[in-house]
Amino acid sequence: MRILIFEDDDSTRELLDTFLMSKGYEVLSFSSPVTCKLLTQKKCKCPRQNACADAIITDMNMPGMSGLELVRFQMDSACHTPPQNKAVMSAALTPEQEQEFRKLGCRCFHKPFKLKDLLEWVRSCESNIPEGRALEPIEEIWKSAASQQTT
């Protein structure tokens, strides 16, 4: 299972990256959606032949693009990742923002949150992966994306 993480705080991004990789997940992490060339060069326009990720975790407040803008962009671009496999993290979501994320089908994690809760959600995402899905080869992702991985 592949997870994309968008988090501008280096220590939080590294913690999530290391934790999820230690649980056996393939993780690609970025400091902001605008550091991912898949997004900035509009190469994220699906339908790609294969999915880029099985789950996406994003911070709400990042430079260049908010987590809400990212999820909306993905919805408009026919993203292959199921909405219920997308989560936003924030210490300060407004009730309206939280309601919109839920309306879009996404999970909200209020910082600080427990890693065991995040892991439980990630494990639940596995059951939402469409049968027969294929992931884009990681080499293709890195050809299209900026080298911002924290590992």
GROMACS .gro file of C-alpha atoms in nm:
model
  151
    1MET     CA    1   0.000   0.000   0.000
    2ARG     CA    2   0.136   0.341  -0.101
    3ILE     CA    3   0.070   0.657   0.099
    4LEU     CA    4   0.137   1.018  -0.004
    5ILE     CA    5   0.198   1.268   0.277
    6PHE     CA    6   0.182   1.646   0.239
    7GLU     CA    7   0.308   1.820   0.556
    8ASP     CA    8   0.513   2.140   0.579
    9ASP     CA    9   0.648   2.077   0.930
   10ASP     CA   10   0.967   1.876   0.882
   11SER     CA   11   0.957   1.694   1.215
   12THR     CA   12   0.591   1.592   1.176
   13ARG     CA   13   0.648   1.479   0.817
   14GLU     CA   14   0.955   1.277   0.915
   15LEU     CA   15   0.771   1.121   1.211
   16LEU     CA   16   0.476   1.013   0.995
   17ASP     CA   17   0.706   0.894   0.718
   18THR     CA   18   0.922   0.684   0.951
   19PHE     CA   19   0.626   0.549   1.150
   20LEU     CA   20   0.426   0.437   0.846
   21MET     CA   21   0.731   0.290   0.671
   22SER     CA   22   0.812   0.093   0.988
   23LYS     CA   23   0.463  -0.060   0.957
   24GLY     CA   24   0.543  -0.182   0.605
   25TYR     CA   25   0.386   0.095   0.395
   26GLU     CA   26   0.548   0.264   0.098
   27VAL     CA   27   0.551   0.637   0.174
   28LEU     CA   28   0.622   0.938  -0.046
   29SER     CA   29   0.627   1.266   0.142
   30PHE     CA   30   0.630   1.629   0.036
   31SER     CA   31   0.662   1.957   0.228
   32SER     CA   32   0.375   2.106   0.028
   33PRO     CA   33   0.148   2.012  -0.260
   34VAL     CA   34   0.328   2.276  -0.467
   35THR     CA   35   0.657   2.085  -0.428
   36CYS     CA   36   0.496   1.792  -0.607
   37LYS     CA   37   0.536   1.853  -0.980
   38LEU     CA   38   0.251   1.610  -1.047
   39LEU     CA   39   0.027   1.886  -0.915
   40THR     CA   40   0.204   2.201  -1.029
   41GLN     CA   41   0.255   2.078  -1.385
   42LYS     CA   42  -0.103   1.946  -1.399
   43LYS     CA   43   0.030   1.592  -1.453
   44CYS     CA   44  -0.200   1.481  -1.173
   45LYS     CA   45  -0.490   1.493  -1.418
   46CYS     CA   46  -0.632   1.145  -1.411
   47PRO     CA   47  -0.727   0.913  -1.561
   48ARG     CA   48  -0.371   0.792  -1.543
   49GLN     CA   49  -0.339   0.428  -1.626
   50ASN     CA   50  -0.259   0.350  -1.261
   51ALA     CA   51  -0.317   0.514  -0.924
   52CYS     CA   52  -0.038   0.722  -0.769
   53ALA     CA   53  -0.134   0.623  -0.413
   54ASP     CA   54  -0.378   0.420  -0.209
   55ALA     CA   55  -0.407   0.682   0.066
   56ILE     CA   56  -0.328   1.051   0.099
   57ILE     CA   57  -0.261   1.239   0.422
   58THR     CA   58  -0.238   1.617   0.409
   59ASP     CA   59  -0.191   1.899   0.652
   60MET     CA   60  -0.450   2.174   0.625
   61ASN     CA   61  -0.231   2.484   0.643
   62MET     CA   62   0.063   2.468   0.404
   63PRO     CA   63   0.234   2.727   0.187
   64GLY     CA   64   0.095   2.752  -0.165
   65MET     CA   65  -0.209   2.526  -0.130
   66SER     CA   66  -0.426   2.425   0.163
   67GLY     CA   67  -0.527   2.068   0.232
   68LEU     CA   68  -0.882   2.158   0.132
   69GLU     CA   69  -0.764   2.304  -0.200
   70LEU     CA   70  -0.559   1.987  -0.260
   71VAL     CA   71  -0.857   1.757  -0.200
   72ARG     CA   72  -1.082   1.972  -0.420
   73PHE     CA   73  -0.818   1.971  -0.697
   74GLN     CA   74  -0.792   1.593  -0.678
   75MET     CA   75  -1.170   1.555  -0.694
   76ASP     CA   76  -1.182   1.781  -1.001
   77SER     CA   77  -0.898   1.579  -1.158
   78ALA     CA   78  -1.068   1.239  -1.121
   79CYS     CA   79  -0.809   1.118  -0.870
   80HIS     CA   80  -0.798   0.737  -0.841
   81THR     CA   81  -0.751   0.745  -0.463
   82PRO     CA   82  -1.091   0.687  -0.300
   83PRO     CA   83  -1.215   0.992  -0.102
   84GLN     CA   84  -1.244   0.784   0.215
   85ASN     CA   85  -0.870   0.714   0.181
   86LYS     CA   86  -0.786   1.083   0.214
   87ALA     CA   87  -0.724   1.250   0.548
   88VAL     CA   88  -0.648   1.600   0.665
   89MET     CA   89  -0.453   1.690   0.979
   90SER     CA   90  -0.494   2.021   1.155
   91ALA     CA   91  -0.478   2.185   1.493
   92ALA     CA   92  -0.731   2.447   1.391
   93LEU     CA   93  -1.000   2.332   1.150
   94THR     CA   94  -1.308   2.549   1.153
   95PRO     CA   95  -1.640   2.365   1.191
   96GLU     CA   96  -1.718   2.464   0.829
   97GLN     CA   97  -1.389   2.317   0.703
   98GLU     CA   98  -1.439   1.996   0.897
   99GLN     CA   99  -1.793   1.969   0.762
  100GLU     CA  100  -1.669   2.018   0.406
  101PHE     CA  101  -1.398   1.751   0.444
  102ARG     CA  102  -1.655   1.507   0.577
  103LYS     CA  103  -1.893   1.597   0.295
  104LEU     CA  104  -1.610   1.516   0.052
  105GLY     CA  105  -1.571   1.178   0.227
  106CYS     CA  106  -1.238   1.253   0.395
  107ARG     CA  107  -1.120   1.180   0.749
  108CYS     CA  108  -1.010   1.460   0.985
  109PHE     CA  109  -0.735   1.421   1.244
  110HIS     CA  110  -0.705   1.693   1.505
  111LYS     CA  111  -0.345   1.766   1.605
  112PRO     CA  112  -0.215   1.635   1.827
  113PHE     CA  113  -0.348   1.290   1.746
  114LYS     CA  114  -0.239   0.941   1.843
  115LEU     CA  115  -0.033   0.747   1.592
  116LYS     CA  116  -0.235   0.436   1.675
  117ASP     CA  117  -0.549   0.619   1.554
  118LEU     CA  118  -0.376   0.712   1.230
  119LEU     CA  119  -0.255   0.354   1.185
  120GLU     CA  120  -0.605   0.221   1.246
  121TRP     CA  121  -0.739   0.454   0.976
  122VAL     CA  122  -0.459   0.356   0.732
  123ARG     CA  123  -0.537  -0.012   0.787
  124SER     CA  124  -0.907   0.057   0.723
  125CYS     CA  125  -0.810   0.221   0.392
  126GLU     CA  126  -0.679  -0.112   0.266
  127SER     CA  127  -1.037  -0.241   0.237
  128ASN     CA  128  -1.126   0.058   0.014
  129ILE     CA  129  -0.863  -0.016  -0.248
  130PRO     CA  130  -1.046  -0.113  -0.566
  131GLU     CA  131  -1.003  -0.472  -0.677
  132GLY     CA  132  -0.746  -0.500  -0.953
  133ARG     CA  133  -0.597  -0.155  -0.893
  134ALA     CA  134  -0.241  -0.107  -1.009
  135LEU     CA  135  -0.003   0.153  -0.873
  136GLU     CA  136   0.201   0.378  -1.098
  137PRO     CA  137   0.564   0.254  -1.079
  138ILE     CA  138   0.747   0.453  -0.815
  139GLU     CA  139   1.013   0.547  -1.070
  140GLU     CA  140   0.745   0.721  -1.276
  141ILE     CA  141   0.623   0.911  -0.971
  142TRP     CA  142   0.974   1.035  -0.896
  143LYS     CA  143   1.031   1.133  -1.259
  144SER     CA  144   0.725   1.357  -1.234
  145ALA     CA  145   0.763   1.476  -0.875
  146ALA     CA  146   1.020   1.694  -0.701
  147SER     CA  147   1.266   1.505  -0.483
  148GLN     CA  148   1.121   1.612  -0.148
  149GLN     CA  149   1.098   1.268   0.008
  150THR     CA  150   1.223   1.276   0.365
  151THR     CA  151   1.375   0.932   0.371
   0.00000   0.00000   0.00000
